[in-house]
Amino acid sequence: MHIFYHDDKPGDCRLPHDSGIPLSLPHLSSLGIHYHTFPPAHPSSATQVSSLATARNYASRDEITVSPSAMGASYEDKIRSFYEEHMHEDEEIRYILKGSGYFDVRDTEDRWVRIKAEPGDLIILPAGIYHRFTVDEDNYINAMRLFQTQPKWAALNRSEETEANECRKNYVRARAAGFQG
């Protein structure tokens, strides 16, 4: 996984947009983001992912492929939709099986942190964090999505309403407390 500040320059969201300022896993942890690596080809990875899912009370999962061939004519619209800044009221867990892409998250100073996710990366975004997603220039990613109950697809685009959302407020309080307790 490669973590860095987004350069905030205009252009195709699928480009690296690497500012040249690298960041570390402790920086992600300070935002409440958990990272694990389970190489998909390793025999124990499926068991490790299942153990993590059980420990976090995740009961269901599915796979998504984001690519022009998988999504057809709606592909570009989907990419734009995924790249809109939003939050969810549930954690978001993604385990990358094939391909690669970028998760962008807002840090404590409202800057975009870009996370390059590749096969074996498992990322857990906390409920209430503003984020967005895009594939990279290869236009292909296959990921497992894990859910505590039935999938909730509600992406709440950033607005005054989301700032007042209880999940967002809880996230901001937990971040301020250093995610203790």
Backbone as a chain_set.jsonl record, in Angstrom:
{"seq": "MHIFYHDDKPGDCRLPHDSGIPLSLPHLSSLGIHYHTFPPAHPSSATQVSSLATARNYASRDEITVSPSAMGASYEDKIRSFYEEHMHEDEEIRYILKGSGYFDVRDTEDRWVRIKAEPGDLIILPAGIYHRFTVDEDNYINAMRLFQTQPKWAALNRSEETEANECRKNYVRARAAGFQG", "coords": {"N": [[0.85, -1.163, 0.0], [0.498, 2.186, -0.792], [0.71, 5.387, 0.532], [-0.184, 8.755, 0.506], [-0.28, 12.391, 0.314], [-2.827, 13.748, -1.682], [-2.402, 15.525, -4.713], [-4.173, 17.535, -5.348], [-4.582, 18.633, -7.839], [-6.269, 19.442, -10.884], [-7.694, 17.022, -13.183], [-7.852, 13.7, -14.592], [-9.31, 11.483, -12.348], [-8.275, 8.96, -12.077], [-5.575, 9.028, -12.378], [-2.345, 9.038, -10.692], [-1.981, 11.354, -8.968], [-0.041, 12.08, -7.067], [1.371, 13.894, -4.563], [3.949, 13.838, -3.768], [4.446, 13.819, -1.129], [4.867, 11.579, 1.192], [2.948, 9.404, 3.346], [2.191, 7.527, 6.357], [1.276, 4.292, 7.816], [0.638, 4.759, 10.593], [-0.432, 7.34, 10.347], [-2.816, 6.834, 8.962], [-4.051, 5.267, 10.944], [-4.467, 7.23, 12.873], [-6.654, 8.436, 11.841], [-8.597, 6.655, 12.238], [-8.621, 4.522, 10.56], [-8.246, 1.172, 9.651], [-5.819, -1.176, 8.635], [-4.94, -4.115, 6.922], [-3.059, -6.859, 5.599], [-3.527, -9.499, 3.415], [-2.376, -11.671, 1.392], [-3.994, -12.674, -1.553], [-3.381, -15.124, -2.841], [-2.232, -16.679, -0.9], [-2.55, -19.561, 1.132], [-3.672, -19.29, 3.753], [-5.016, -16.903, 3.787], [-7.828, -16.617, 3.204], [-8.978, -17.747, 5.488], [-7.97, -15.985, 7.42], [-9.199, -13.566, 6.661], [-11.853, -14.307, 7.081], [-11.776, -14.742, 9.855], [-11.236, -12.144, 10.777], [-13.563, -10.901, 9.868], [-15.494, -12.231, 11.449], [-14.645, -11.42, 14.014], [-15.277, -8.728, 13.888], [-17.952, -8.776, 13.672], [-19.108, -9.183, 11.129], [-21.386, -10.37, 8.895], [-22.074, -10.937, 6.27], [-21.005, -10.993, 2.808], [-19.815, -9.902, -0.385], [-18.708, -9.746, -3.816], [-17.302, -7.278, -5.925], [-16.728, -6.113, -9.173], [-15.131, -3.599, -10.754], [-14.987, -2.295, -13.753], [-14.694, -1.451, -17.262], [-15.63, -3.599, -18.867], [-17.131, -5.123, -17.07], [-19.111, -3.365, -16.222], [-20.133, -2.089, -18.378], [-21.927, 0.27, -20.372], [-22.522, 1.982, -18.281], [-20.225, 2.457, -16.889], [-18.452, 4.844, -16.791], [-20.187, 6.682, -15.575], [-20.539, 5.42, -13.102], [-17.927, 5.523, -12.06], [-17.672, 8.313, -11.727], [-19.681, 8.655, -9.813], [-18.712, 7.078, -7.612], [-16.554, 8.657, -7.018], [-17.485, 10.965, -5.913], [-17.395, 12.986, -3.058], [-18.219, 11.546, -0.012], [-19.902, 9.972, 2.806], [-20.545, 7.126, 4.921], [-22.962, 5.523, 7.026], [-22.173, 3.228, 8.169], [-19.301, 1.116, 8.842], [-16.871, 0.745, 6.257], [-15.633, -1.925, 4.595], [-13.146, -3.184, 2.554], [-11.622, -5.65, 0.653], [-9.038, -6.217, -1.384], [-8.873, -8.139, -4.214], [-8.037, -8.462, -6.887], [-6.444, -6.353, -9.327], [-6.357, -2.726, -8.934], [-6.738, 0.377, -7.113], [-7.748, 3.641, -5.866], [-8.363, 4.891, -2.645], [-9.506, 7.779, -1.312], [-9.304, 9.778, 1.526], [-10.456, 12.141, 3.957], [-8.326, 14.072, 6.011], [-7.489, 15.26, 9.35], [-7.146, 17.926, 8.881], [-8.687, 18.443, 6.775], [-7.56, 17.738, 4.364], [-6.959, 15.82, 1.396], [-6.066, 12.487, 1.67], [-4.433, 10.045, -0.088], [-4.825, 6.657, -0.772], [-3.307, 3.97, -2.148], [-4.626, 1.053, -3.143], [-4.036, -2.387, -3.433], [-3.868, -5.859, -4.634], [-4.497, -7.993, -1.911], [-4.568, -6.069, 0.038], [-6.489, -4.999, 2.757], [-8.824, -2.822, 3.828], [-10.32, -0.827, 6.309], [-12.659, 1.525, 6.659], [-13.816, 3.923, 8.922], [-17.21, 4.473, 10.057], [-18.74, 7.499, 9.094], [-16.504, 8.881, 8.13], [-15.31, 11.095, 5.664], [-14.909, 10.278, 2.301], [-13.784, 8.945, -0.895], [-13.66, 7.047, -3.951], [-11.747, 5.547, -6.585], [-10.846, 3.667, -9.492], [-7.552, 2.886, -10.773], [-5.364, 3.843, -13.507], [-5.493, 1.474, -14.936], [-8.098, 0.732, -14.978], [-9.487, -1.319, -13.594], [-10.659, -3.264, -10.942], [-11.161, -5.774, -8.533], [-12.949, -6.575, -5.783], [-13.662, -7.725, -2.475], [-16.483, -7.118, -0.526], [-17.464, -6.524, 2.751], [-20.041, -6.926, 5.194], [-21.943, -5.996, 8.091], [-24.638, -6.575, 8.401], [-27.326, -6.829, 6.172], [-26.297, -5.441, 3.063], [-25.774, -1.934, 3.098], [-26.245, 0.64, 1.045], [-26.244, 3.352, 1.076], [-24.796, 6.221, 0.182], [-23.845, 9.145, 1.541], [-23.606, 12.196, 0.384], [-21.275, 14.842, 0.937], [-22.395, 17.531, 2.898], [-24.219, 20.183, 4.561], [-26.101, 18.763, 5.955], [-24.877, 16.223, 6.297], [-22.79, 16.946, 7.948], [-24.167, 17.373, 10.274], [-25.034, 14.872, 10.837], [-25.436, 12.104, 13.007], [-23.652, 9.903, 12.954], [-21.443, 11.031, 11.704], [-20.792, 13.02, 13.58], [-20.127, 11.351, 15.738], [-17.859, 10.107, 14.673], [-16.098, 12.327, 14.422], [-15.836, 13.042, 17.131], [-14.64, 10.684, 18.153], [-12.252, 10.66, 16.711], [-11.078, 13.018, 17.686], [-10.644, 12.223, 20.279], [-8.685, 10.442, 19.918], [-9.425, 7.922, 19.142], [-9.934, 6.356, 21.374], [-11.482, 4.116, 23.586]], "CA": [[0.0, 0.0, 0.0], [1.213, 3.456, -0.895], [-0.133, 6.412, 1.143], [0.412, 10.075, 0.278], [-1.246, 13.464, 0.114], [-3.3, 14.001, -3.04], [-1.847, 16.806, -5.162], [-5.287, 18.471, -5.529], [-4.566, 19.226, -9.177], [-7.343, 18.907, -11.728], [-7.315, 15.964, -14.104], [-8.511, 12.411, -14.44], [-9.177, 10.956, -10.983], [-7.584, 7.664, -12.124], [-4.133, 9.279, -12.36], [-1.855, 8.93, -9.307], [-2.129, 12.595, -8.191], [0.89, 11.968, -5.945], [1.973, 15.181, -4.217], [5.344, 13.64, -3.379], [4.516, 13.84, 0.336], [4.407, 10.265, 1.654], [2.377, 9.258, 4.678], [2.446, 6.198, 6.917], [0.142, 3.601, 8.44], [0.18, 5.462, 11.795], [-1.28, 8.469, 9.935], [-4.147, 6.251, 8.726], [-4.599, 4.871, 12.251], [-4.928, 8.431, 13.571], [-7.94, 8.784, 11.237], [-9.517, 5.567, 12.552], [-8.589, 3.552, 9.464], [-7.496, -0.053, 9.932], [-5.239, -1.786, 7.435], [-4.377, -5.467, 7.044], [-2.694, -7.429, 4.304], [-3.742, -10.935, 3.301], [-2.182, -11.972, -0.038], [-5.062, -13.571, -2.008], [-2.898, -16.445, -3.25], [-1.731, -17.43, 0.256], [-3.591, -20.489, 1.609], [-4.315, -18.898, 5.012], [-5.668, -15.588, 3.681], [-9.292, -16.719, 3.309], [-9.265, -17.987, 6.9], [-7.676, -14.75, 8.153], [-10.264, -12.61, 6.35], [-13.046, -14.786, 7.781], [-11.577, -14.489, 11.287], [-11.411, -10.709, 10.969], [-14.997, -10.624, 9.678], [-16.174, -12.727, 12.644], [-14.272, -10.564, 15.143], [-15.924, -7.421, 13.731], [-19.385, -9.059, 13.516], [-19.536, -9.086, 9.733], [-22.126, -11.6, 8.617], [-22.234, -11.218, 4.844], [-19.983, -10.452, 1.915], [-19.993, -10.123, -1.815], [-17.584, -9.252, -4.615], [-17.627, -6.303, -6.959], [-15.714, -5.836, -10.172], [-15.299, -2.287, -11.362], [-14.234, -2.247, -15.004], [-15.592, -1.195, -18.392], [-16.286, -4.817, -19.35], [-18.103, -5.589, -16.075], [-20.181, -2.391, -15.996], [-20.671, -1.646, -19.664], [-22.159, 1.688, -20.674], [-22.648, 2.778, -17.054], [-18.923, 2.509, -16.213], [-17.976, 6.204, -16.507], [-21.1, 7.275, -14.593], [-20.23, 4.788, -11.811], [-16.661, 6.095, -11.589], [-17.985, 9.656, -11.226], [-20.468, 8.486, -8.593], [-17.816, 6.613, -6.553], [-15.571, 9.695, -6.726], [-18.116, 12.059, -5.176], [-17.073, 12.942, -1.636], [-19.368, 11.061, 0.732], [-19.67, 9.163, 4.004], [-21.539, 6.084, 5.169], [-23.305, 5.36, 8.436], [-21.557, 1.965, 8.575], [-17.925, 0.929, 8.396], [-16.71, 0.237, 4.901], [-14.505, -2.848, 4.514], [-12.841, -3.657, 1.205], [-10.465, -6.543, 0.529], [-8.706, -6.182, -2.804], [-8.513, -9.459, -4.729], [-7.307, -8.269, -8.15], [-6.472, -4.977, -9.798], [-5.959, -1.712, -7.962], [-7.476, 1.63, -7.142], [-7.416, 4.634, -4.854], [-9.308, 5.406, -1.664], [-9.114, 9.087, -0.794], [-9.994, 10.088, 2.779], [-10.139, 13.457, 4.515], [-7.613, 14.011, 7.279], [-7.962, 16.191, 10.377], [-7.057, 19.3, 8.356], [-9.553, 18.418, 5.598], [-6.77, 17.46, 3.156], [-7.159, 14.475, 0.863], [-5.02, 11.48, 1.783], [-4.694, 9.029, -1.114], [-4.362, 5.316, -0.415], [-3.294, 3.073, -3.304], [-4.978, -0.286, -2.67], [-3.65, -3.424, -4.389], [-4.249, -7.189, -4.159], [-4.079, -8.37, -0.562], [-4.863, -4.986, 0.978], [-7.816, -4.946, 3.354], [-8.938, -1.508, 4.453], [-11.562, -0.596, 7.039], [-12.927, 2.942, 6.869], [-14.844, 4.059, 9.962], [-18.451, 5.186, 9.751], [-18.666, 8.942, 9.28], [-15.34, 9.521, 7.507], [-15.502, 11.494, 4.271], [-14.01, 9.554, 1.411], [-14.181, 8.711, -2.281], [-12.922, 5.918, -4.517], [-11.621, 5.403, -8.027], [-9.85, 2.734, -9.998], [-6.404, 3.599, -11.33], [-5.345, 3.916, -14.971], [-5.783, 0.161, -15.526], [-9.559, 0.614, -15.058], [-9.944, -2.639, -13.153], [-10.464, -3.724, -9.57], [-12.082, -6.796, -8.038], [-12.834, -6.481, -4.33], [-14.671, -8.301, -1.592], [-17.096, -6.153, 0.39], [-17.979, -7.214, 3.925], [-21.136, -6.179, 5.807], [-22.422, -6.53, 9.361], [-25.969, -7.133, 8.132], [-27.528, -6.686, 4.736], [-25.56, -4.272, 2.564], [-26.386, -0.607, 3.074], [-25.542, 1.317, -0.049], [-26.496, 4.789, 1.131], [-23.671, 7.144, 0.218], [-24.355, 10.457, 1.907], [-22.668, 13.189, -0.132], [-20.946, 15.871, 1.921], [-23.294, 18.679, 2.911], [-24.53, 20.617, 5.926], [-26.843, 17.669, 6.589], [-23.968, 15.166, 6.751], [-22.034, 17.48, 9.087], [-25.038, 17.235, 11.441], [-25.368, 13.459, 10.981], [-24.911, 11.555, 14.258], [-22.472, 9.066, 12.665], [-20.338, 11.962, 11.435], [-20.424, 13.611, 14.863], [-19.437, 10.307, 16.507], [-16.525, 9.948, 14.09], [-15.291, 13.495, 14.783], [-15.528, 12.923, 18.568], [-13.687, 9.579, 18.337], [-10.973, 11.103, 16.161], [-10.533, 14.001, 18.634], [-10.233, 11.472, 21.467], [-7.635, 9.488, 19.539], [-10.081, 6.62, 18.975], [-9.861, 5.612, 22.638], [-12.751, 3.754, 24.208]], "C": [[0.904, 1.236, 0.0], [0.263, 4.542, -0.408], [0.559, 7.763, 0.978], [-0.689, 11.129, 0.216], [-1.553, 13.582, -1.371], [-2.772, 15.375, -3.454], [-2.906, 17.887, -5.403], [-5.27, 19.197, -6.876], [-5.719, 18.642, -9.99], [-6.806, 17.826, -12.661], [-8.044, 14.679, -13.771], [-8.249, 11.85, -13.048], [-8.398, 9.653, -10.946], [-6.07, 7.81, -12.165], [-3.642, 9.267, -10.913], [-2.079, 10.169, -8.434], [-1.274, 12.564, -6.929], [1.58, 13.313, -5.729], [3.468, 15.063, -3.949], [5.533, 13.686, -1.873], [3.962, 12.51, 0.847], [3.854, 10.322, 3.071], [2.55, 7.805, 5.111], [1.165, 5.568, 7.472], [-0.293, 4.263, 9.747], [-0.686, 6.686, 11.464], [-2.703, 7.966, 9.668], [-4.807, 5.87, 10.041], [-5.144, 6.077, 13.004], [-6.27, 8.916, 13.027], [-8.986, 7.699, 11.495], [-9.56, 4.486, 11.493], [-7.716, 2.37, 9.865], [-7.026, -0.654, 8.614], [-4.68, -3.158, 7.802], [-3.942, -5.897, 5.648], [-2.806, -8.945, 4.379], [-3.578, -11.291, 1.824], [-3.204, -13.005, -0.524], [-4.604, -14.983, -2.365], [-2.414, -17.292, -2.066], [-2.843, -18.298, 0.823], [-4.313, -20.046, 2.877], [-5.12, -17.6, 4.902], [-7.181, -15.653, 3.827], [-9.711, -16.917, 4.757], [-9.042, -16.718, 7.72], [-8.749, -13.684, 7.898], [-11.543, -13.019, 7.081], [-12.946, -14.539, 9.287], [-11.773, -13.012, 11.616], [-12.892, -10.336, 10.859], [-15.791, -11.064, 10.909], [-15.897, -11.812, 13.837], [-14.976, -9.209, 15.087], [-17.427, -7.562, 13.476], [-19.895, -8.819, 12.102], [-20.128, -10.418, 9.315], [-22.256, -11.917, 7.138], [-21.14, -10.54, 4.038], [-20.4, -10.684, 0.485], [-18.734, -9.641, -2.518], [-18.114, -8.264, -5.632], [-16.43, -6.191, -7.896], [-16.069, -4.511, -10.813], [-14.372, -2.246, -12.573], [-15.206, -1.932, -16.135], [-16.318, -2.451, -18.853], [-17.346, -5.323, -18.369], [-19.308, -4.664, -15.969], [-20.764, -1.813, -17.277], [-20.814, -0.143, -19.776], [-22.242, 2.561, -19.423], [-21.31, 3.004, -16.342], [-18.495, 3.931, -15.841], [-18.879, 6.911, -15.494], [-20.825, 6.714, -13.196], [-18.949, 5.366, -11.227], [-16.908, 7.491, -11.024], [-18.75, 9.571, -9.906], [-19.586, 8.062, -7.412], [-16.873, 7.725, -6.094], [-16.185, 10.937, -6.074], [-17.784, 11.904, -3.692], [-18.337, 12.581, -0.847], [-18.931, 10.37, 2.02], [-20.753, 8.097, 4.066], [-21.808, 6.033, 6.671], [-22.808, 4.027, 8.993], [-20.089, 1.982, 8.198], [-17.94, 0.46, 6.947], [-15.456, -0.634, 4.888], [-14.363, -3.305, 3.073], [-11.557, -4.469, 1.252], [-10.186, -6.677, -0.959], [-8.184, -7.556, -3.244], [-7.657, -9.366, -5.992], [-7.402, -6.801, -8.54], [-6.063, -4.004, -8.706], [-6.78, -0.443, -8.145], [-7.049, 2.523, -5.996], [-8.616, 4.917, -3.951], [-8.733, 6.731, -1.201], [-9.952, 9.341, 0.454], [-9.572, 11.474, 3.242], [-9.397, 13.283, 5.833], [-8.142, 15.078, 8.23], [-7.924, 17.645, 9.915], [-7.845, 19.429, 7.054], [-8.78, 18.278, 4.283], [-7.076, 16.046, 2.698], [-5.9, 13.644, 1.054], [-5.378, 10.394, 0.778], [-4.037, 7.72, -0.706], [-4.442, 4.462, -1.669], [-3.513, 1.667, -2.765], [-4.728, -1.291, -3.779], [-4.019, -4.798, -3.831], [-3.634, -7.532, -2.797], [-4.362, -7.305, 0.472], [-6.305, -5.101, 1.458], [-7.867, -3.65, 4.15], [-10.309, -1.381, 5.096], [-11.667, 0.902, 7.293], [-14.02, 3.069, 7.921], [-16.089, 4.768, 9.446], [-18.219, 6.668, 9.995], [-17.476, 9.636, 8.663], [-15.69, 9.894, 6.067], [-14.45, 10.817, 3.411], [-14.57, 9.523, 0.0], [-13.285, 7.598, -2.812], [-12.844, 6.045, -6.031], [-10.658, 4.265, -8.342], [-8.651, 3.556, -10.446], [-6.463, 3.543, -12.855], [-5.618, 2.579, -15.653], [-7.287, -0.105, -15.628], [-10.084, -0.764, -14.648], [-9.64, -2.85, -11.677], [-11.548, -4.752, -9.262], [-11.873, -6.834, -6.532], [-13.969, -7.21, -3.644], [-15.168, -7.176, -0.69], [-17.699, -6.952, 1.532], [-18.979, -6.309, 4.633], [-21.542, -6.827, 7.124], [-23.796, -7.157, 9.211], [-26.145, -7.108, 6.618], [-26.831, -5.418, 4.268], [-26.408, -3.002, 2.603], [-25.585, 0.21, 2.07], [-25.654, 2.831, 0.021], [-25.183, 5.557, 1.272], [-24.256, 8.523, 0.469], [-23.333, 11.498, 1.485], [-22.495, 14.316, 0.879], [-21.845, 17.091, 1.759], [-23.45, 19.137, 4.359], [-25.264, 19.508, 6.676], [-25.905, 16.571, 7.083], [-23.116, 15.65, 7.913], [-22.84, 17.319, 10.378], [-25.425, 15.781, 11.717], [-24.699, 12.892, 12.239], [-23.678, 10.669, 14.038], [-21.246, 9.935, 12.406], [-19.87, 12.579, 12.746], [-19.659, 12.608, 15.73], [-18.023, 10.095, 15.998], [-15.615, 11.1, 14.523], [-14.901, 13.434, 16.261], [-14.476, 11.828, 18.806], [-12.307, 9.969, 17.825], [-10.3, 12.072, 17.13], [-10.006, 13.32, 19.9], [-9.121, 10.466, 21.162], [-8.143, 8.08, 19.411], [-9.897, 5.737, 20.189], [-11.278, 5.321, 23.116], [-13.896, 3.744, 23.355]], "O": [[1.918, 1.301, 0.695], [-0.872, 4.621, -0.878], [1.746, 7.9, 1.275], [-1.87, 10.808, 0.085], [-0.655, 13.524, -2.21], [-2.703, 16.287, -2.629], [-2.557, 19.043, -5.64], [-5.88, 20.256, -7.023], [-6.097, 17.486, -9.802], [-5.601, 17.736, -12.893], [-8.766, 14.598, -12.777], [-7.1, 11.752, -12.619], [-7.904, 9.268, -9.886], [-5.352, 6.824, -12.004], [-4.439, 9.466, -9.996], [-2.348, 10.02, -7.242], [-1.721, 12.969, -5.856], [2.288, 13.805, -6.608], [4.175, 16.07, -3.908], [6.661, 13.602, -1.388], [2.747, 12.326, 0.93], [4.238, 11.169, 3.879], [2.997, 6.962, 4.333], [0.124, 6.218, 7.581], [-1.494, 4.332, 10.006], [-1.584, 7.027, 12.234], [-3.677, 8.589, 10.092], [-5.996, 6.123, 10.234], [-6.158, 5.974, 13.693], [-6.95, 9.714, 13.673], [-10.122, 7.804, 11.032], [-10.439, 3.624, 11.521], [-6.599, 2.541, 10.352], [-7.743, -0.64, 7.613], [-4.041, -3.336, 8.839], [-4.408, -5.356, 4.646], [-2.259, -9.586, 5.277], [-4.549, -11.221, 1.071], [-3.276, -14.101, 0.032], [-5.365, -15.937, -2.205], [-2.207, -18.496, -2.217], [-3.969, -17.826, 0.981], [-5.477, -20.402, 3.06], [-5.833, -17.24, 5.838], [-7.763, -14.814, 4.515], [-10.691, -16.323, 5.207], [-9.831, -16.408, 8.612], [-9.157, -12.981, 8.823], [-12.238, -12.169, 7.639], [-13.933, -14.165, 9.92], [-12.403, -12.672, 12.618], [-13.405, -9.554, 11.658], [-16.675, -10.336, 11.362], [-16.814, -11.47, 14.584], [-15.242, -8.607, 16.128], [-18.095, -6.595, 13.11], [-20.998, -8.305, 11.914], [-19.468, -11.456, 9.369], [-22.525, -13.064, 6.782], [-20.448, -9.641, 4.517], [-21.227, -11.545, 0.186], [-17.796, -9.179, -1.869], [-19.23, -8.398, -6.134], [-15.278, -6.176, -7.463], [-17.165, -4.329, -11.343], [-13.151, -2.173, -12.443], [-16.413, -2.124, -15.985], [-17.498, -2.386, -19.197], [-18.353, -5.891, -18.791], [-20.41, -5.118, -15.66], [-21.783, -1.122, -17.245], [-19.95, 0.618, -19.339], [-22.047, 3.773, -19.512], [-21.266, 3.669, -15.307], [-18.203, 4.192, -14.674], [-18.39, 7.658, -14.647], [-20.872, 7.454, -12.213], [-18.888, 5.665, -10.034], [-16.404, 7.818, -9.95], [-18.484, 10.342, -8.984], [-19.701, 8.629, -6.325], [-16.441, 7.747, -4.941], [-15.459, 11.867, -5.721], [-17.884, 10.808, -3.141], [-19.38, 13.219, -0.99], [-17.739, 10.208, 2.282], [-21.751, 8.164, 3.348], [-20.978, 6.452, 7.478], [-23.008, 3.738, 10.173], [-19.67, 2.761, 7.342], [-18.907, -0.144, 6.483], [-14.353, -0.149, 5.138], [-15.325, -3.754, 2.449], [-10.546, -4.041, 1.81], [-11.015, -7.196, -1.705], [-7.192, -8.06, -2.717], [-6.679, -10.097, -6.147], [-8.327, -6.097, -8.134], [-5.498, -4.396, -7.685], [-7.417, -0.224, -9.176], [-6.118, 2.211, -5.254], [-9.729, 5.15, -4.423], [-7.591, 6.79, -0.746], [-11.167, 9.142, 0.442], [-8.464, 11.925, 2.951], [-9.776, 12.462, 6.668], [-9.143, 15.729, 7.933], [-8.595, 18.499, 10.493], [-7.688, 20.405, 6.32], [-9.278, 18.65, 3.221], [-7.41, 15.179, 3.506], [-4.808, 14.045, 0.652], [-6.496, 9.88, 0.787], [-2.861, 7.677, -0.346], [-5.531, 4.25, -2.203], [-2.684, 1.147, -2.017], [-5.146, -1.09, -4.919], [-4.437, -4.899, -2.678], [-2.433, -7.381, -2.573], [-4.395, -7.6, 1.667], [-7.225, -5.277, 0.66], [-7.046, -3.42, 5.038], [-11.324, -1.77, 4.517], [-10.875, 1.476, 8.04], [-15.047, 2.396, 7.827], [-16.021, 5.565, 8.51], [-17.584, 7.052, 10.976], [-17.422, 10.866, 8.661], [-16.294, 9.103, 5.342], [-13.266, 10.787, 3.747], [-15.671, 10.004, -0.266], [-12.276, 7.252, -2.196], [-13.748, 6.578, -6.674], [-9.77, 3.947, -7.552], [-8.721, 4.784, -10.495], [-7.507, 3.227, -13.424], [-5.945, 2.555, -16.84], [-7.705, -1.057, -16.287], [-11.0, -1.304, -15.268], [-8.515, -2.643, -11.222], [-12.698, -4.611, -9.679], [-10.767, -7.09, -6.055], [-15.083, -7.299, -4.16], [-14.383, -6.389, -0.161], [-18.375, -7.954, 1.299], [-18.807, -5.091, 4.678], [-21.494, -8.049, 7.265], [-24.081, -8.176, 9.839], [-25.191, -7.345, 5.876], [-26.781, -4.428, 4.999], [-27.573, -2.988, 2.206], [-24.387, 0.434, 2.246], [-25.202, 3.523, -0.89], [-24.547, 5.548, 2.325], [-25.074, 9.008, -0.313], [-22.308, 11.67, 2.146], [-23.433, 14.695, 1.58], [-22.035, 17.611, 0.659], [-22.877, 18.541, 5.27], [-25.076, 19.332, 7.88], [-26.108, 16.037, 8.173], [-22.752, 14.856, 8.78], [-22.264, 17.147, 11.453], [-26.075, 15.493, 12.722], [-23.529, 13.172, 12.501], [-22.757, 10.687, 14.854], [-20.143, 9.608, 12.842], [-18.667, 12.652, 12.996], [-18.672, 12.961, 16.376], [-17.093, 9.924, 16.786], [-14.482, 10.868, 14.946], [-13.761, 13.739, 16.61], [-13.534, 12.028, 19.572], [-11.3, 9.637, 18.45], [-9.098, 11.972, 17.376], [-9.045, 13.784, 20.513], [-8.675, 9.733, 22.045], [-7.375, 7.129, 19.555], [-9.726, 4.524, 20.067], [-12.158, 6.18, 23.054], [-15.002, 3.448, 23.81]]}, "num_chains": 1, "name": "protein.A"}
